[in-house]
Every structure is written in structure tokens, then in C-alpha cells.
Short mmCIF file of C-alpha atoms in Angstrom, two decimals:
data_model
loop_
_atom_site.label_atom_id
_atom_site.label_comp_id
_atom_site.label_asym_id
_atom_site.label_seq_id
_atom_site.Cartn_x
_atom_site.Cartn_y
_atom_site.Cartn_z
CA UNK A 1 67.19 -143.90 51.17
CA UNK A 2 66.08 -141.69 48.45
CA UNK A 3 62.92 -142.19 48.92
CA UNK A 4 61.08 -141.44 52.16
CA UNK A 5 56.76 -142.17 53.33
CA UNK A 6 54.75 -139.27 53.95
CA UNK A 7 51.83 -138.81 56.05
CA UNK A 8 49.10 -140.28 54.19
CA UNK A 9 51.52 -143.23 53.20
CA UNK A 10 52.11 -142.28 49.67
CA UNK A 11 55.75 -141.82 48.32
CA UNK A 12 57.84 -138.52 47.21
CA UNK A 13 60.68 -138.11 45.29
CA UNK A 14 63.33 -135.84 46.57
CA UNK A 15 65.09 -135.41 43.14
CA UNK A 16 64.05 -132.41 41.46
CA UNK A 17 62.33 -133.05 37.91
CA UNK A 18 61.87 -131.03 34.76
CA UNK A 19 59.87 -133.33 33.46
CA UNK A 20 57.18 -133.02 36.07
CA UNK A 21 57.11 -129.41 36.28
CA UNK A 22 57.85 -128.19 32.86
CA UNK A 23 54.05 -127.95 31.34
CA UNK A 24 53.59 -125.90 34.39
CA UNK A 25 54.18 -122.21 33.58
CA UNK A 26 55.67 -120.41 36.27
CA UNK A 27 56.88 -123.84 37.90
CA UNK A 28 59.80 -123.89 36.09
CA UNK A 29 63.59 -122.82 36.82
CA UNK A 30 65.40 -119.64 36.48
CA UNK A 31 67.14 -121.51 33.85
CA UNK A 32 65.36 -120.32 30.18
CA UNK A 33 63.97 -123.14 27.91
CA UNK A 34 62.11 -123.75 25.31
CA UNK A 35 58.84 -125.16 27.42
CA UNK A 36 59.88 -121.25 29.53
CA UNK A 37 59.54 -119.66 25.90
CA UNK A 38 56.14 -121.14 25.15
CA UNK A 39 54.70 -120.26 28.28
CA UNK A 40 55.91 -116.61 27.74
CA UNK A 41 54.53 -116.50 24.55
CA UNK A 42 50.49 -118.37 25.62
CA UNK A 43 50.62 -115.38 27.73
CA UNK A 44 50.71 -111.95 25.37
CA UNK A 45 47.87 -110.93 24.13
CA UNK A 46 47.69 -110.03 20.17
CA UNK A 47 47.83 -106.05 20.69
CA UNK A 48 51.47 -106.74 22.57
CA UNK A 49 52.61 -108.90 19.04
CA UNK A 50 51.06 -106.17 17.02
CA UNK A 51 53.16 -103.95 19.27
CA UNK A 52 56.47 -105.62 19.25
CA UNK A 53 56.50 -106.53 15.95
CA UNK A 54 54.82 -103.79 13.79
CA UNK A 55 55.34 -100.88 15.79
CA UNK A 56 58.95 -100.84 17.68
CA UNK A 57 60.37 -101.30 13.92
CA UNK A 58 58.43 -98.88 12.52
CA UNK A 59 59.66 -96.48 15.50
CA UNK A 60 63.08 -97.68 14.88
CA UNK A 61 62.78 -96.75 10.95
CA UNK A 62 61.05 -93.50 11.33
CA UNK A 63 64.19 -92.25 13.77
CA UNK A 64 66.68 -93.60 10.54
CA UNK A 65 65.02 -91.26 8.47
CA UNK A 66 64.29 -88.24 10.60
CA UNK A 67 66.57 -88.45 13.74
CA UNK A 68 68.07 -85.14 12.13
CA UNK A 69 64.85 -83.59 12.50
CA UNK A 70 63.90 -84.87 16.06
CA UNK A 71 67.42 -83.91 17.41
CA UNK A 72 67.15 -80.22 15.61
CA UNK A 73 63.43 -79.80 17.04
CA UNK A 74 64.66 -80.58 20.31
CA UNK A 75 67.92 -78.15 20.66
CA UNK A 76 65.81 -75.51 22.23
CA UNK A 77 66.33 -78.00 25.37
CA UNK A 78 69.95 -78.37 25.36
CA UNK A 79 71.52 -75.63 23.72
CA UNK A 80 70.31 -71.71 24.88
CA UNK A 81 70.65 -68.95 21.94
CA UNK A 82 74.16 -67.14 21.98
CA UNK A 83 74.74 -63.59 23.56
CA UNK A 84 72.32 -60.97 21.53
CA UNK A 85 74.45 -59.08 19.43
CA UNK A 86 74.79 -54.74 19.68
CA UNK A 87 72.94 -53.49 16.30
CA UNK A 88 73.80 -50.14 14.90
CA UNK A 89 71.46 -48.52 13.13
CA UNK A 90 72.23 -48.37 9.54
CA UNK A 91 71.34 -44.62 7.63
CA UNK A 92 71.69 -44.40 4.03
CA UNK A 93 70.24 -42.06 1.03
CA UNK A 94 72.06 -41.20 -2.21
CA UNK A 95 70.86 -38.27 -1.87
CA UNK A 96 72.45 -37.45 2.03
CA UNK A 97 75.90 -36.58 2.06
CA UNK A 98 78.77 -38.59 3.33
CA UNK A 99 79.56 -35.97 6.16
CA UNK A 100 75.73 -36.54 7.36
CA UNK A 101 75.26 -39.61 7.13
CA UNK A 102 78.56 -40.46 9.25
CA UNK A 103 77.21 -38.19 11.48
CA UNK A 104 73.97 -39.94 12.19
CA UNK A 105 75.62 -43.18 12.76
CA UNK A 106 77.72 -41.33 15.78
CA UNK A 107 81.07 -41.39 13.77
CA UNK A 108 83.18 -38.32 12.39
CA UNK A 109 84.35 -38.26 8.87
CA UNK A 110 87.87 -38.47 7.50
CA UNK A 111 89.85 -36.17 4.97
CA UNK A 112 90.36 -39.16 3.06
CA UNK A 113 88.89 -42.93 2.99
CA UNK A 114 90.91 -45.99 3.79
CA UNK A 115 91.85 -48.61 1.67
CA UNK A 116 89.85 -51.66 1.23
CA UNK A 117 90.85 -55.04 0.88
CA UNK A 118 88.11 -58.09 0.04
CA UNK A 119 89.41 -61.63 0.39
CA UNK A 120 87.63 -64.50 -0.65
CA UNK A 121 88.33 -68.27 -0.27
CA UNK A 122 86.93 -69.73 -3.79
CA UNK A 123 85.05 -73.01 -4.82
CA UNK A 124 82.98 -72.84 -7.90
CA UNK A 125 80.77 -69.40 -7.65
CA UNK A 126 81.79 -68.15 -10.77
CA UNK A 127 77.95 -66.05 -11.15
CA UNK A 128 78.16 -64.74 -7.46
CA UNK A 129 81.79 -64.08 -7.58
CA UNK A 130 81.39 -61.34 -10.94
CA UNK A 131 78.03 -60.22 -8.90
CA UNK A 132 79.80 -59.43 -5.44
CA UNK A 133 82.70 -57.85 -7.58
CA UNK A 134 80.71 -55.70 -9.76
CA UNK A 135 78.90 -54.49 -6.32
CA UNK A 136 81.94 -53.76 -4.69
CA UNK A 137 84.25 -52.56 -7.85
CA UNK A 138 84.14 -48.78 -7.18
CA UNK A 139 85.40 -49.16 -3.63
CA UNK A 140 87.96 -51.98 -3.40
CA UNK A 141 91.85 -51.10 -3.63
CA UNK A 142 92.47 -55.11 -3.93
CA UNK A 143 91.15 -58.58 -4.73
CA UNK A 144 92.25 -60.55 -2.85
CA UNK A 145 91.27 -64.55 -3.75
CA UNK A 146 92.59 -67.95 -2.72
CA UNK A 147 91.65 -71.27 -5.13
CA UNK A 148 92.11 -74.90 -3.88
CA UNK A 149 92.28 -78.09 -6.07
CA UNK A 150 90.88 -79.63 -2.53
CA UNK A 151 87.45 -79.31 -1.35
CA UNK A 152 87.09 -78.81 2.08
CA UNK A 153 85.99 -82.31 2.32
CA UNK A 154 89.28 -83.87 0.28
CA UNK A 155 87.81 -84.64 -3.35
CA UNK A 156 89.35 -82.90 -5.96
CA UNK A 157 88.40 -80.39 -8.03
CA UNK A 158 89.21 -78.63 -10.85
CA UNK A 159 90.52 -74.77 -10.80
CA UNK A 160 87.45 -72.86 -11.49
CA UNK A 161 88.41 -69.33 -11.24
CA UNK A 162 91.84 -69.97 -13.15
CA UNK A 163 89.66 -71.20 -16.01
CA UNK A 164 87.26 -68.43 -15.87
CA UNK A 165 89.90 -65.42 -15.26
CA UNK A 166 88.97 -64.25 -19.13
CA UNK A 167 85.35 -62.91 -17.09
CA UNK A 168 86.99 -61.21 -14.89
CA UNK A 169 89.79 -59.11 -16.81
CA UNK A 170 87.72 -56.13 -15.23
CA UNK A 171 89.84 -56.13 -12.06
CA UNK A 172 92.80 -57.94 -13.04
CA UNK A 173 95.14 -54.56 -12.48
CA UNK A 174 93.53 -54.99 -8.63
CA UNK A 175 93.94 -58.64 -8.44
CA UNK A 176 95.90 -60.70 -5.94
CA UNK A 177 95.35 -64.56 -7.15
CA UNK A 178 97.00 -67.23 -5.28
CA UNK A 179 96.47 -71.43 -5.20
CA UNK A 180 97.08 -73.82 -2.37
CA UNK A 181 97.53 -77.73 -3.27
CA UNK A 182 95.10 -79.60 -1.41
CA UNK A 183 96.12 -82.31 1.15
CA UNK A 184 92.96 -84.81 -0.14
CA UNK A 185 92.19 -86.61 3.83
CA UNK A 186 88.50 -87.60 3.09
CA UNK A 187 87.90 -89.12 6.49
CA UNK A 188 89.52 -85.70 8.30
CA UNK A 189 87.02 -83.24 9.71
CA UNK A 190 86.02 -80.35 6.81
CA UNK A 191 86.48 -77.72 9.11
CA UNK A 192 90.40 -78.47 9.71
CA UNK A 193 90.68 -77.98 5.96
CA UNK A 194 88.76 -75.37 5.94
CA UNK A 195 90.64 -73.72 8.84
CA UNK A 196 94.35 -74.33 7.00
CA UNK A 197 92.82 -72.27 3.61
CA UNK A 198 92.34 -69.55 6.14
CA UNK A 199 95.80 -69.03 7.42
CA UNK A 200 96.72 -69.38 3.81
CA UNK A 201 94.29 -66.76 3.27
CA UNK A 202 96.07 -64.60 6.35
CA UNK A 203 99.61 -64.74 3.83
CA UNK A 204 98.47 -64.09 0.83
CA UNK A 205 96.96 -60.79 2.48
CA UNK A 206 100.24 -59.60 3.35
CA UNK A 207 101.28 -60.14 -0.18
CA UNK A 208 98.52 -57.93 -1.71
CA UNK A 209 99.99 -55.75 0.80
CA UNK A 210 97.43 -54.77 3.26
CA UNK A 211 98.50 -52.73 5.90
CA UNK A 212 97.55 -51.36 9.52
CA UNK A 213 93.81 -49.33 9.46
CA UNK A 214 93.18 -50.81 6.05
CA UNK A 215 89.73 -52.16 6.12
CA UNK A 216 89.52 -56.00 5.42
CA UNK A 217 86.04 -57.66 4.81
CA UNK A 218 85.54 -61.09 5.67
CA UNK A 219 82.96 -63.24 4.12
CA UNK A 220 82.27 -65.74 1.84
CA UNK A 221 82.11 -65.11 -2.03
CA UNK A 222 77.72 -65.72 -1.40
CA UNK A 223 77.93 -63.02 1.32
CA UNK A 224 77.67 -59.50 -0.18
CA UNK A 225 78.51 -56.51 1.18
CA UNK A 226 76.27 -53.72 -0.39
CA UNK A 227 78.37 -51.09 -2.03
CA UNK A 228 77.37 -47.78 -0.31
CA UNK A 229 78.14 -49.89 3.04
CA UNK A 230 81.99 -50.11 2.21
CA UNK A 231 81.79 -46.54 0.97
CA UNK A 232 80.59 -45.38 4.68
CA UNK A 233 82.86 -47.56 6.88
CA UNK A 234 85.88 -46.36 4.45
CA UNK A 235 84.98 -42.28 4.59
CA UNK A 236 83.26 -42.91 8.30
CA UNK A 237 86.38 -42.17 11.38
CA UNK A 238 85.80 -44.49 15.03
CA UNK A 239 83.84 -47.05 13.16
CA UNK A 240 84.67 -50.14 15.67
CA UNK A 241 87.41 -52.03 15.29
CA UNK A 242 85.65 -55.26 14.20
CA UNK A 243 81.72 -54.83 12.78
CA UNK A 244 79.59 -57.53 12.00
CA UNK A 245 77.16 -56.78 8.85
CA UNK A 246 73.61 -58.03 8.76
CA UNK A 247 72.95 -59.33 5.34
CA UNK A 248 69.63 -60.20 4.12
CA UNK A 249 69.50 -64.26 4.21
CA UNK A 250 68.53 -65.55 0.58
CA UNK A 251 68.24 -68.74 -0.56
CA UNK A 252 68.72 -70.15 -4.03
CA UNK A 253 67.56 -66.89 -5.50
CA UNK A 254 66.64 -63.74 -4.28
CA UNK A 255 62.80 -64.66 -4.67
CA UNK A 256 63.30 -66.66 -1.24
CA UNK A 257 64.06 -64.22 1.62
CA UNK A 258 64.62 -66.30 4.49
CA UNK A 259 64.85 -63.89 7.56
CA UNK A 260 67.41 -60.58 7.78
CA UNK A 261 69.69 -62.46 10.19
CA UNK A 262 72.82 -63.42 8.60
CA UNK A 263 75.96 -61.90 10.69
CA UNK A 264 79.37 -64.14 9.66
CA UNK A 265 80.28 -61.22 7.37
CA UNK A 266 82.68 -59.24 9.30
CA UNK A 267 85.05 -55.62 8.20
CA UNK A 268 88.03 -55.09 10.41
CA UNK A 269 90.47 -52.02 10.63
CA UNK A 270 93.48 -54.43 9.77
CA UNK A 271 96.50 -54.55 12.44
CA UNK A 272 99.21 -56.66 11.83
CA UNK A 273 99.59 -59.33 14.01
CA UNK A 274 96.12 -59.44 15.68
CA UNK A 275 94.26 -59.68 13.08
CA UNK A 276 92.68 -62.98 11.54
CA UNK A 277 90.98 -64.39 8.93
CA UNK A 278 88.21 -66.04 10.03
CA UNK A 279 84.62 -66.89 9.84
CA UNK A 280 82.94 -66.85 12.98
CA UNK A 281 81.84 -64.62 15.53
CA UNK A 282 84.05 -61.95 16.61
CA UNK A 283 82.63 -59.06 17.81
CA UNK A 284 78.96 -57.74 19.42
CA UNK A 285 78.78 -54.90 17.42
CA UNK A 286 76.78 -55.73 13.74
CA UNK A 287 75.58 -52.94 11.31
CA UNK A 288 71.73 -53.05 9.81
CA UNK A 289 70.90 -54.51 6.23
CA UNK A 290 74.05 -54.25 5.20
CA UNK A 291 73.88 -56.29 1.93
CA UNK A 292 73.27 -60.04 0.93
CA UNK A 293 73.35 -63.70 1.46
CA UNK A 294 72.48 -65.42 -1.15
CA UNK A 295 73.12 -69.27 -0.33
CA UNK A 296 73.28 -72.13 -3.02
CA UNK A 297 72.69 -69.69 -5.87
CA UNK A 298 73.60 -71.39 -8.71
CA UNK A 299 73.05 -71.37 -12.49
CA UNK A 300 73.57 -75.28 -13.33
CA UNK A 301 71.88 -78.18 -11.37
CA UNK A 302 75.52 -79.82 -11.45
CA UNK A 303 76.81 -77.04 -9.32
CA UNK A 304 73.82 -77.66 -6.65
CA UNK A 305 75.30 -81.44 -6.48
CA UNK A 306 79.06 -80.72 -6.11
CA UNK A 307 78.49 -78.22 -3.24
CA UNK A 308 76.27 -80.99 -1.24
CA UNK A 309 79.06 -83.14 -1.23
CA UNK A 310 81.97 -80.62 -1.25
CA UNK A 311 81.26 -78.43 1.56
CA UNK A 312 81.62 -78.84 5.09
CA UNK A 313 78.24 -79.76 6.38
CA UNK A 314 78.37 -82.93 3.86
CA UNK A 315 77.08 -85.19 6.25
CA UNK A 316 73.84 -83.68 5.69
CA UNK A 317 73.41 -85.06 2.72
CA UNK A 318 71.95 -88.58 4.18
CA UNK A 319 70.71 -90.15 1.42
CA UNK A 320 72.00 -90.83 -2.20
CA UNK A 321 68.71 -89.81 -3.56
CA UNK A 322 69.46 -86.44 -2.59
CA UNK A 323 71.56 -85.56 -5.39
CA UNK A 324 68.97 -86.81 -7.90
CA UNK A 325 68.74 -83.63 -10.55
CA UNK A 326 65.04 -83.68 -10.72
CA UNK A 327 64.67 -83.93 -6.96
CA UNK A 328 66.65 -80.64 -6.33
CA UNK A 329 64.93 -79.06 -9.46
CA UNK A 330 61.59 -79.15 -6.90
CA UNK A 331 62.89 -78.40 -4.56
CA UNK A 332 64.50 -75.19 -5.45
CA UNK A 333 61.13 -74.51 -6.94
CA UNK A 334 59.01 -75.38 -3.88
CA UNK A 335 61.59 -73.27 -1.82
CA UNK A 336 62.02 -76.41 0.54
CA UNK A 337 65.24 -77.54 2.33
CA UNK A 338 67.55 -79.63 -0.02
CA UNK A 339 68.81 -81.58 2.87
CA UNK A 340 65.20 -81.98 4.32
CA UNK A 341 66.08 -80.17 7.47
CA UNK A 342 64.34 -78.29 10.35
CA UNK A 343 65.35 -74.88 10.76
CA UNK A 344 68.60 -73.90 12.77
CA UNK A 345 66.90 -71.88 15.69
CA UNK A 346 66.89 -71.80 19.24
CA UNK A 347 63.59 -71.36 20.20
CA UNK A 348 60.24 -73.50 19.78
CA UNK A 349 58.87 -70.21 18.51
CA UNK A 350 61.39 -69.64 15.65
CA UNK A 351 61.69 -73.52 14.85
CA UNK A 352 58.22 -73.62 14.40
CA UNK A 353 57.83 -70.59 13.01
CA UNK A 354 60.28 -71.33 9.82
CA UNK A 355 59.45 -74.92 9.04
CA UNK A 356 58.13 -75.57 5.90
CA UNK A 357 58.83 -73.95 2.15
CA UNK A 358 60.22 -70.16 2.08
CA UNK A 359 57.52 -67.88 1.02
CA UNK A 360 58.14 -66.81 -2.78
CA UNK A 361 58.96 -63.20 -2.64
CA UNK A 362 57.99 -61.42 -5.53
CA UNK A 363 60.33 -57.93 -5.20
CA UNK A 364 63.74 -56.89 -6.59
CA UNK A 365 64.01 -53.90 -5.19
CA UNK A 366 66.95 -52.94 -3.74
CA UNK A 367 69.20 -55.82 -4.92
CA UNK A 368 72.73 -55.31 -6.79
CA UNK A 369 72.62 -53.07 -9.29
CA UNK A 370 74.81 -55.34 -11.88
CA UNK A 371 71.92 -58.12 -11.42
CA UNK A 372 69.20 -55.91 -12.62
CA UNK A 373 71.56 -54.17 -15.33
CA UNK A 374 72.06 -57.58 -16.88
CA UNK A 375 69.35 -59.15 -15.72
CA UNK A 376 68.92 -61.50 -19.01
CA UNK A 377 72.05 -63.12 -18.14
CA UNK A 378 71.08 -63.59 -14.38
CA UNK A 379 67.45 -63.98 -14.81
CA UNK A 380 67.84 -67.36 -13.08
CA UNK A 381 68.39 -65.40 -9.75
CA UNK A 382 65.37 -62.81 -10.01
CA UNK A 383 61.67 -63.58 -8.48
CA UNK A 384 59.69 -66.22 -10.82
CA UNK A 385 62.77 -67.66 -12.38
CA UNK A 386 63.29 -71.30 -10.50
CA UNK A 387 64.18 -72.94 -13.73
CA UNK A 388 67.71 -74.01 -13.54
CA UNK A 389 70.42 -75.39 -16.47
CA UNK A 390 71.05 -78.66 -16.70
CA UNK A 391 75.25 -79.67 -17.11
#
């Protein structure tokens, strides 16, 4: 029988029914139904809906727009600063003779300089490029420079310096110019490009025909070496094999210092077969203010837009609204981030320390002499100038 008496003489069913016990929260099966749902739902309070549904999305959103930020805060907690690097004291009057001056930097002086090669890799600096030339003009035995129809990120591009070469008929007699097709893989990492234009670099160096204890300096075109620096390390004997140089880190101009700390810029007493041209860190040893950095100075709004997307950190720009003219006009102005970034440090201290717009500076002292010598012409890059071309 299905059906059995109990002990007061009223009946039971032994079948199991949903229909008795679904009204009955917490009576029901493991299995989830609707009558489960609605019992869930009697039971959270208003706060918990305002929570769920206002709040996790709105959490969700702000990490979309600023996850950059949070996860550049937060490095300090994952990532320790790199090895501190040997700085050399850096002694320098025009007044001080070479002899003296090699002597208070611990080095012995030479009956007659080296030779000094500077190769570039080149985009579209065409302002930067005369202004690092003129700088280094009276020291340099060749130019040596290596143009890409490729950016590093695959789009195309059109030869800049080879339709600008008129400007620069000044050291054509000491100019080694050579091209490399691009191989236009947009979804390939920057860097590998990047790193192939470097070996190319390597060759084309042997053509201008550096040789063993020539000095090489390698940088990029926005990373100056100050004249009387090349003059020391060429007359100077025992300078180290590979030196670092401390530039001055601008931005945009040279009315935004940003700290003193930029090192990539490297001289090397050249020997053939060990020697490579490259762009990170390869030595301890770096020698004090040593010249300039001056990043994403350009004349023409345009030429803000095609580095964003042409250089290898493009996946920083994050947002189409980015590249909107007017936007990067204020910002340049404002001395702000154009990729709306947190600063690259490794401590809380420096991180915190950085954030916000770059103090306007409001001194040219001790900048290129060719800049202030024609300053009309590269007024955009001098303290109280922010303005920038459209085109």
C-alpha cells in the first residue's frame, strides 16, 4: 500500500510533493526553480539590490577605464627597482682645459681624440633630428641614419628624412643614409620590429666604416648628447668601455622637466664583433647631466597622433578619443600624460610623488645652443610656448 495510518489515525503520503512544499522557502529541493528564485529574492534587503546592481557595474566600469592605472600604482608590490646604477661625476667649464678636466674625472688624456660615430634609427623627428645634429656637428666623424617605410607597429609610412635631406645638406659630406623595406605584420609584437631595424642598424655601421676604439653613441634621435660631453669621452683615455649618459628627462618641450633620470643613451669604444646596437641597459657605469631627453617634441599636432599609434607602446593609446587634436592640444598645455597614465616608478614614494601635471619650468639655460640661436624657428620648444601647428 502506498498509503499507510499513523498514530493519531490520520493518513500520510509517502510520495514526495512539490506542490506541497514549494511556497515553503527553504523546504524545497536542491533542484533550482522558479518558486527557489522568488524565495531568494523576498529575502535581500534593498541595500544588497542597490549593491548588486548599481555598484558591482560601476566597479566593473571604473577598472575598464583605469585598470592601467590600478595595475601601475600597484607595481611597487610585484616588481622591486633594478640594480642602482655607478654615477660618475660629470666636471665641465669652457673655461677648464681638456687636460684638467679629464683629470678630475680620474681619466688621462690622449695625443689625439677618437673618432665618433652617431647612429640613429629615424621616424618622423625632422626638428629634433637638425637640433641633436647641430649639437653634435663639431665632434662627429659620421652620420650614421637608418629610415623605414614600416613603423615599428607595421603601418606604413612615408620616407621622412629622404624628403627632408635639402635641411640637412650641412652634413651630407659626413652622411651614411641607408633604408630598410618594412615587413608590415600589424598583429606582431613592436619590439621584434623594432629589434630587426637594429641589426640593420649594426650593418650599415660597418659601412660608414666604424672601426675598433671608435666611439659609437647609442640613442634615439629625442635623446641628446650635449656637445662638450662627446668632446671629453673622445680627448678623455680609460673612459669605460660602455657609459651610460644621464640626460635631463623633458617632455613635449623643454618647459616640462620631468626628473634628471633618463639613462638608455649609451657611448661605447666600438669592437668588432662584441659590440651591439641596442637600446637597453648595458652597463652600471652612467655619466652626470650629460645632455637631453626631450620626448614627444613636436612642431605639428599631426605628428603627436602618428607617434601614438606608430610606436611601440601603442597599446597605450586605449581609447579613440585620444587622438582627438584638441584633446592633446591641453594636454600638452596642462603638462598632463597623453595616455592618461601613472608614472613608471617603483616606489609608492616616487609614484606618488610624480602624479599629476609636470610643473611648468620657466628656464632655458643651459639648453642647445642651435635652439636658442634660432629660437624664432623653434620657439614652440622654449618655456611659455605650448601652442602647437595644426597639419
Amino acid at each position: 500500500m502506498w498509503w499507510m495510518m499513523n498514530e493519531g489515525g490520520g493518513h500520510y503520503c509517502s510520495k514526495k510533493s512539490d506542490d506541497i512544499s514549494g511556497d515553503v522557502c527553504g523546504q524545497e529541493s536542491s533542484r533550482l526553480s522558479m518558486s527557489r528564485i522568488r524565495c531568494i529574492l523576498r529575502g535581500i534587503d534593498f541595500k544588497t539590490y542597490i549593491f548588486v546592481f548599481v555598484m558591482i557595474p560601476t566597479c566593473i566600469f571604473g577598472i575598464y577605464l583605469h585598470g592601467q592605472k590600478i595595475s601601475y600604482f600597484l607595481r611597487p608590490l610585484w616588481e622591486s627597482p633594478p640594480k642602482p646604477f655607478h654615477d660618475i661625476p660629470h666636471y665641465y667649464h669652457e673655461n677648464v682645459s681638456m687636460e684638467t678636466l679629464c683629470k678630475l674625472h680620474g681619466w688621462g688624456i690622449r695625443e689625439f681624440p677618437r673618432r665618433v660615430y652617431d647612429a640613429v634609427l629615424f621616424s618622423n623627428e625632422v626638428d629634433i633630428l637638425t637640433l641633436r645634429w647641430q649639437e653634435l656637428y663639431p665632434y662627429i666623424t659620421q652620420f650614421v641614419l637608418l629610415e623605414s617605410n614600416s613603423t615599428f607597429t607595421g603601418i606604413p609610412k612615408p620616407m621622412v628624412f629622404a624628403s627632408n635631406r635639402d635641411q640637412f645638406k650641412f652634413v651630407e659630406p659626413r652622411l651614411t643614409y641607408g633604408t630598410i623595406g618594412g615587413r608590415f605584420k600589424k598583429a606582431e609584437n613592436p619590439f621584434v620590429e623594432e629589434a630587426l631595424q637594429r641589426v640593420a642598424l649594426d650593418q650599415l655601421l660597418k659601412i660608414a666604416g666604424i672601426t675598433d676604439d671608435d666611439l659609437l653613441i647609442m640613442s634615439d634621435v629625442d635623446e641628446i648628447p650635449s656637445r662638450h660631453t662627446i668632446n671629453l669621452l673622445r680627448w678623455c683615455d680609460d673612459i669605460p668601455q660602455v657609459l651610460h649618459l644621464r640626460l635631463k628627462n623633458y617632455l613635449y618641450s623643454f618647459e616640462f622637466l620631468v626628473d634628471n633620470n633618463s639613462w638608455r643613451a649609451s657611448v661605447h669604444r666600438y669592437q668588432t664583433g662584441k659590440t651591439r646596437y641596442a637600446h637597453y641597459r648595458q652597463s652600471d657605469e652612467i655619466l652626470a647631466d650629460a645632455g637631453w631627453h626631450c620626448s614627444f617634441c613636436f612642431r605639428h599636432i599631426s605628428e603627436f597622433i602618428f607617434k601614438m599609434k606608430a610606436y611601440s607602446h601603442n597599446d597605450r593609446v586605449r581609447f579613440s578619443h585620444y587622438l582627438n587634436p584638441k584633446r592633446i592640444q591641453r594636454v600638452i598645455c596642462k603638462g598632463a600624460d597623453l595616455f592618461d597614465m601613472l608614472p613608471e616608478e617603483y616606489t609608492f614614494k616616487e609614484i606618488i610623488g610624480k602624479m599629476g601635471p609636470i610643473p611648468h619650468s620657466y628656464s632655458a639655460v643651459h639648453l642647445p645652443s642651435f635652439l636658442l640661436e634660432n629660437a624664432d624657428k623653434y620657439k614652440f620648444l622654449l618655456p611659455g610656448n605650448c601652442i602647437r601647428e595644426n597639419g
